[in-house]
Amino acid sequence: MTIGIGLKNLLSNPIKFSESSTPQKSKAQQRADKLSETQRPGQPFTRAGKKATADVNAEKNGGKVVCEYCGTETVKVKQSKKGVVPPQNELQIDHKIPQSAGGSGTPNNGAASSRSCNVKKSNKY
Ligand SMILES: [Zn+2]
């Protein structure tokens, strides 16, 4: 009796294993999660936090870091020079919840942003 029910259940509810049903977190995402464990309310991002945020973004966009607000591909500016205005698509890491409102300086509150979007956002106050 119990065996019969068991067999019936097995046949009517075939268990499917597919890779998409259990997505593995990428290394970048794992690193971002790890860095987000200790919240940094009202504080800036760490270098590692910025990098992790950009890395997670790049993974979703085929290796390019794309502004999460306007979709522009961003560029990394290694060093700012005196008198040289940085490009509008310079990569900046934005606090989704503003730092001034106690937003955490960790990847879970980070968004890759172009310079122009980040400037627009901070001018809203
Ligand atoms: Zn943008």
mmCIF file of C-alpha atoms in Angstrom, residues 12-124:
data_model
loop_
_atom_site.group_PDB
_atom_site.id
_atom_site.type_symbol
_atom_site.label_atom_id
_atom_site.label_comp_id
_atom_site.label_asym_id
_atom_site.label_seq_id
_atom_site.Cartn_x
_atom_site.Cartn_y
_atom_site.Cartn_z
ATOM 1 C CA SER A 12 3.145 11.921 -11.276
ATOM 2 C CA ASN A 13 5.677 14.323 -9.827
ATOM 3 C CA PRO A 14 8.891 13.784 -11.708
ATOM 4 C CA ILE A 15 11.648 15.762 -10.085
ATOM 5 C CA LYS A 16 13.555 17.795 -12.578
ATOM 6 C CA PHE A 17 17.042 18.943 -11.945
ATOM 7 C CA SER A 18 18.063 21.844 -14.067
ATOM 8 C CA GLU A 19 21.003 24.154 -13.677
ATOM 9 C CA SER A 20 18.842 27.245 -13.994
ATOM 10 C CA SER A 21 16.726 26.370 -10.966
ATOM 11 C CA THR A 22 19.719 26.583 -8.656
ATOM 12 C CA PRO A 23 21.761 29.526 -9.886
ATOM 13 C CA GLN A 24 25.258 29.622 -8.498
ATOM 14 C CA LYS A 25 26.353 32.977 -7.272
ATOM 15 C CA SER A 26 29.331 34.320 -9.121
ATOM 16 C CA LYS A 27 32.556 35.014 -7.318
ATOM 17 C CA ALA A 28 32.048 38.750 -7.710
ATOM 18 C CA GLN A 29 28.554 38.487 -6.249
ATOM 19 C CA GLN A 30 29.832 36.386 -3.367
ATOM 20 C CA ARG A 31 32.518 38.969 -2.667
ATOM 21 C CA ALA A 32 29.936 41.765 -2.806
ATOM 22 C CA ASP A 33 27.687 39.853 -0.395
ATOM 23 C CA LYS A 34 30.599 39.263 1.951
ATOM 24 C CA LEU A 35 31.520 42.949 1.936
ATOM 25 C CA SER A 36 27.881 43.838 2.610
ATOM 26 C CA GLU A 37 27.734 41.741 5.768
ATOM 27 C CA THR A 38 29.155 44.568 7.817
ATOM 28 C CA GLN A 39 27.040 47.614 7.080
ATOM 29 C CA ARG A 40 28.676 51.032 6.821
ATOM 30 C CA PRO A 41 25.769 53.425 7.451
ATOM 31 C CA GLY A 42 26.482 56.978 6.304
ATOM 32 C CA GLN A 43 29.999 56.050 5.234
ATOM 33 C CA PRO A 44 31.747 56.040 1.871
ATOM 34 C CA PHE A 45 32.540 52.849 -0.009
ATOM 35 C CA THR A 46 35.834 51.110 0.544
ATOM 36 C CA ARG A 47 38.065 50.524 -2.474
ATOM 37 C CA ALA A 48 37.176 46.832 -2.332
ATOM 38 C CA GLY A 49 33.492 47.711 -2.074
ATOM 39 C CA LYS A 50 33.648 49.911 -5.166
ATOM 40 C CA LYS A 51 35.498 47.249 -7.102
ATOM 41 C CA ALA A 52 33.033 44.530 -6.095
ATOM 42 C CA THR A 53 30.100 46.726 -7.143
ATOM 43 C CA ALA A 54 31.710 47.381 -10.529
ATOM 44 C CA ASP A 55 32.643 43.707 -10.970
ATOM 45 C CA VAL A 56 29.076 42.527 -10.351
ATOM 46 C CA ASN A 57 27.824 45.115 -12.831
ATOM 47 C CA ALA A 58 30.391 44.065 -15.443
ATOM 48 C CA GLU A 59 29.370 40.422 -15.130
ATOM 49 C CA LYS A 60 25.804 41.297 -16.031
ATOM 50 C CA ASN A 61 26.886 43.405 -18.984
ATOM 51 C CA GLY A 62 29.376 41.235 -20.785
ATOM 52 C CA GLY A 63 32.458 42.652 -19.102
ATOM 53 C CA LYS A 64 31.450 46.295 -19.403
ATOM 54 C CA VAL A 65 30.559 48.470 -16.454
ATOM 55 C CA VAL A 66 27.331 50.170 -17.468
ATOM 56 C CA CYS A 67 25.610 53.050 -15.687
ATOM 57 C CA GLU A 68 22.604 51.628 -13.838
ATOM 58 C CA TYR A 69 20.612 54.800 -14.458
ATOM 59 C CA CYS A 70 21.172 55.711 -18.117
ATOM 60 C CA GLY A 71 22.800 52.566 -19.533
ATOM 61 C CA THR A 72 25.916 54.340 -20.759
ATOM 62 C CA GLU A 73 29.117 52.343 -20.797
ATOM 63 C CA THR A 74 31.398 53.902 -18.223
ATOM 64 C CA VAL A 75 35.147 54.442 -18.270
ATOM 65 C CA LYS A 76 37.567 54.214 -15.417
ATOM 66 C CA VAL A 77 39.600 57.361 -14.879
ATOM 67 C CA LYS A 78 42.863 56.405 -13.284
ATOM 68 C CA GLN A 79 44.030 59.819 -12.243
ATOM 69 C CA SER A 80 42.333 63.166 -12.336
ATOM 70 C CA LYS A 81 44.482 65.930 -13.694
ATOM 71 C CA LYS A 82 44.340 69.526 -12.668
ATOM 72 C CA GLY A 83 42.216 71.606 -15.003
ATOM 73 C CA VAL A 84 40.971 68.568 -16.898
ATOM 74 C CA VAL A 85 37.236 67.968 -16.605
ATOM 75 C CA PRO A 86 36.588 64.248 -16.175
ATOM 76 C CA PRO A 87 34.441 62.644 -18.889
ATOM 77 C CA GLN A 88 30.693 62.510 -18.309
ATOM 78 C CA ASN A 89 30.795 58.725 -18.448
ATOM 79 C CA GLU A 90 33.468 58.393 -15.787
ATOM 80 C CA LEU A 91 32.607 55.461 -13.511
ATOM 81 C CA GLN A 92 31.420 56.446 -10.080
ATOM 82 C CA ILE A 93 29.871 54.263 -7.435
ATOM 83 C CA ASP A 94 26.653 55.778 -6.188
ATOM 84 C CA HIS A 95 24.875 55.179 -2.881
ATOM 85 C CA LYS A 96 21.356 53.959 -3.782
ATOM 86 C CA ILE A 97 20.180 55.176 -0.413
ATOM 87 C CA PRO A 98 22.088 58.458 -0.072
ATOM 88 C CA GLN A 99 25.034 58.480 2.274
ATOM 89 C CA SER A 100 23.539 61.603 3.890
ATOM 90 C CA ALA A 101 20.392 59.596 4.659
ATOM 91 C CA GLY A 102 22.409 56.878 6.370
ATOM 92 C CA GLY A 103 22.802 54.678 3.298
ATOM 93 C CA SER A 104 25.462 52.031 3.705
ATOM 94 C CA GLY A 105 28.816 52.266 1.965
ATOM 95 C CA THR A 106 28.659 48.609 0.964
ATOM 96 C CA PRO A 107 28.051 46.886 -2.405
ATOM 97 C CA ASN A 108 24.416 46.038 -1.577
ATOM 98 C CA ASN A 109 23.743 49.787 -1.522
ATOM 99 C CA GLY A 110 26.035 50.526 -4.447
ATOM 100 C CA ALA A 111 25.172 51.305 -8.032
ATOM 101 C CA ALA A 112 27.629 51.802 -10.848
ATOM 102 C CA SER A 113 26.849 55.227 -12.222
ATOM 103 C CA SER A 114 28.143 57.572 -14.858
ATOM 104 C CA ARG A 115 29.539 60.805 -13.534
ATOM 105 C CA SER A 116 26.711 62.788 -15.140
ATOM 106 C CA CYS A 117 23.982 60.712 -13.449
ATOM 107 C CA ASN A 118 25.713 60.812 -10.103
ATOM 108 C CA VAL A 119 26.067 64.594 -10.297
ATOM 109 C CA LYS A 120 22.400 64.989 -11.283
ATOM 110 C CA LYS A 121 21.327 62.801 -8.394
ATOM 111 C CA SER A 122 23.336 64.663 -5.780
ATOM 112 C CA ASN A 123 22.023 67.991 -7.078
ATOM 113 C CA LYS A 124 18.472 67.029 -6.201
#
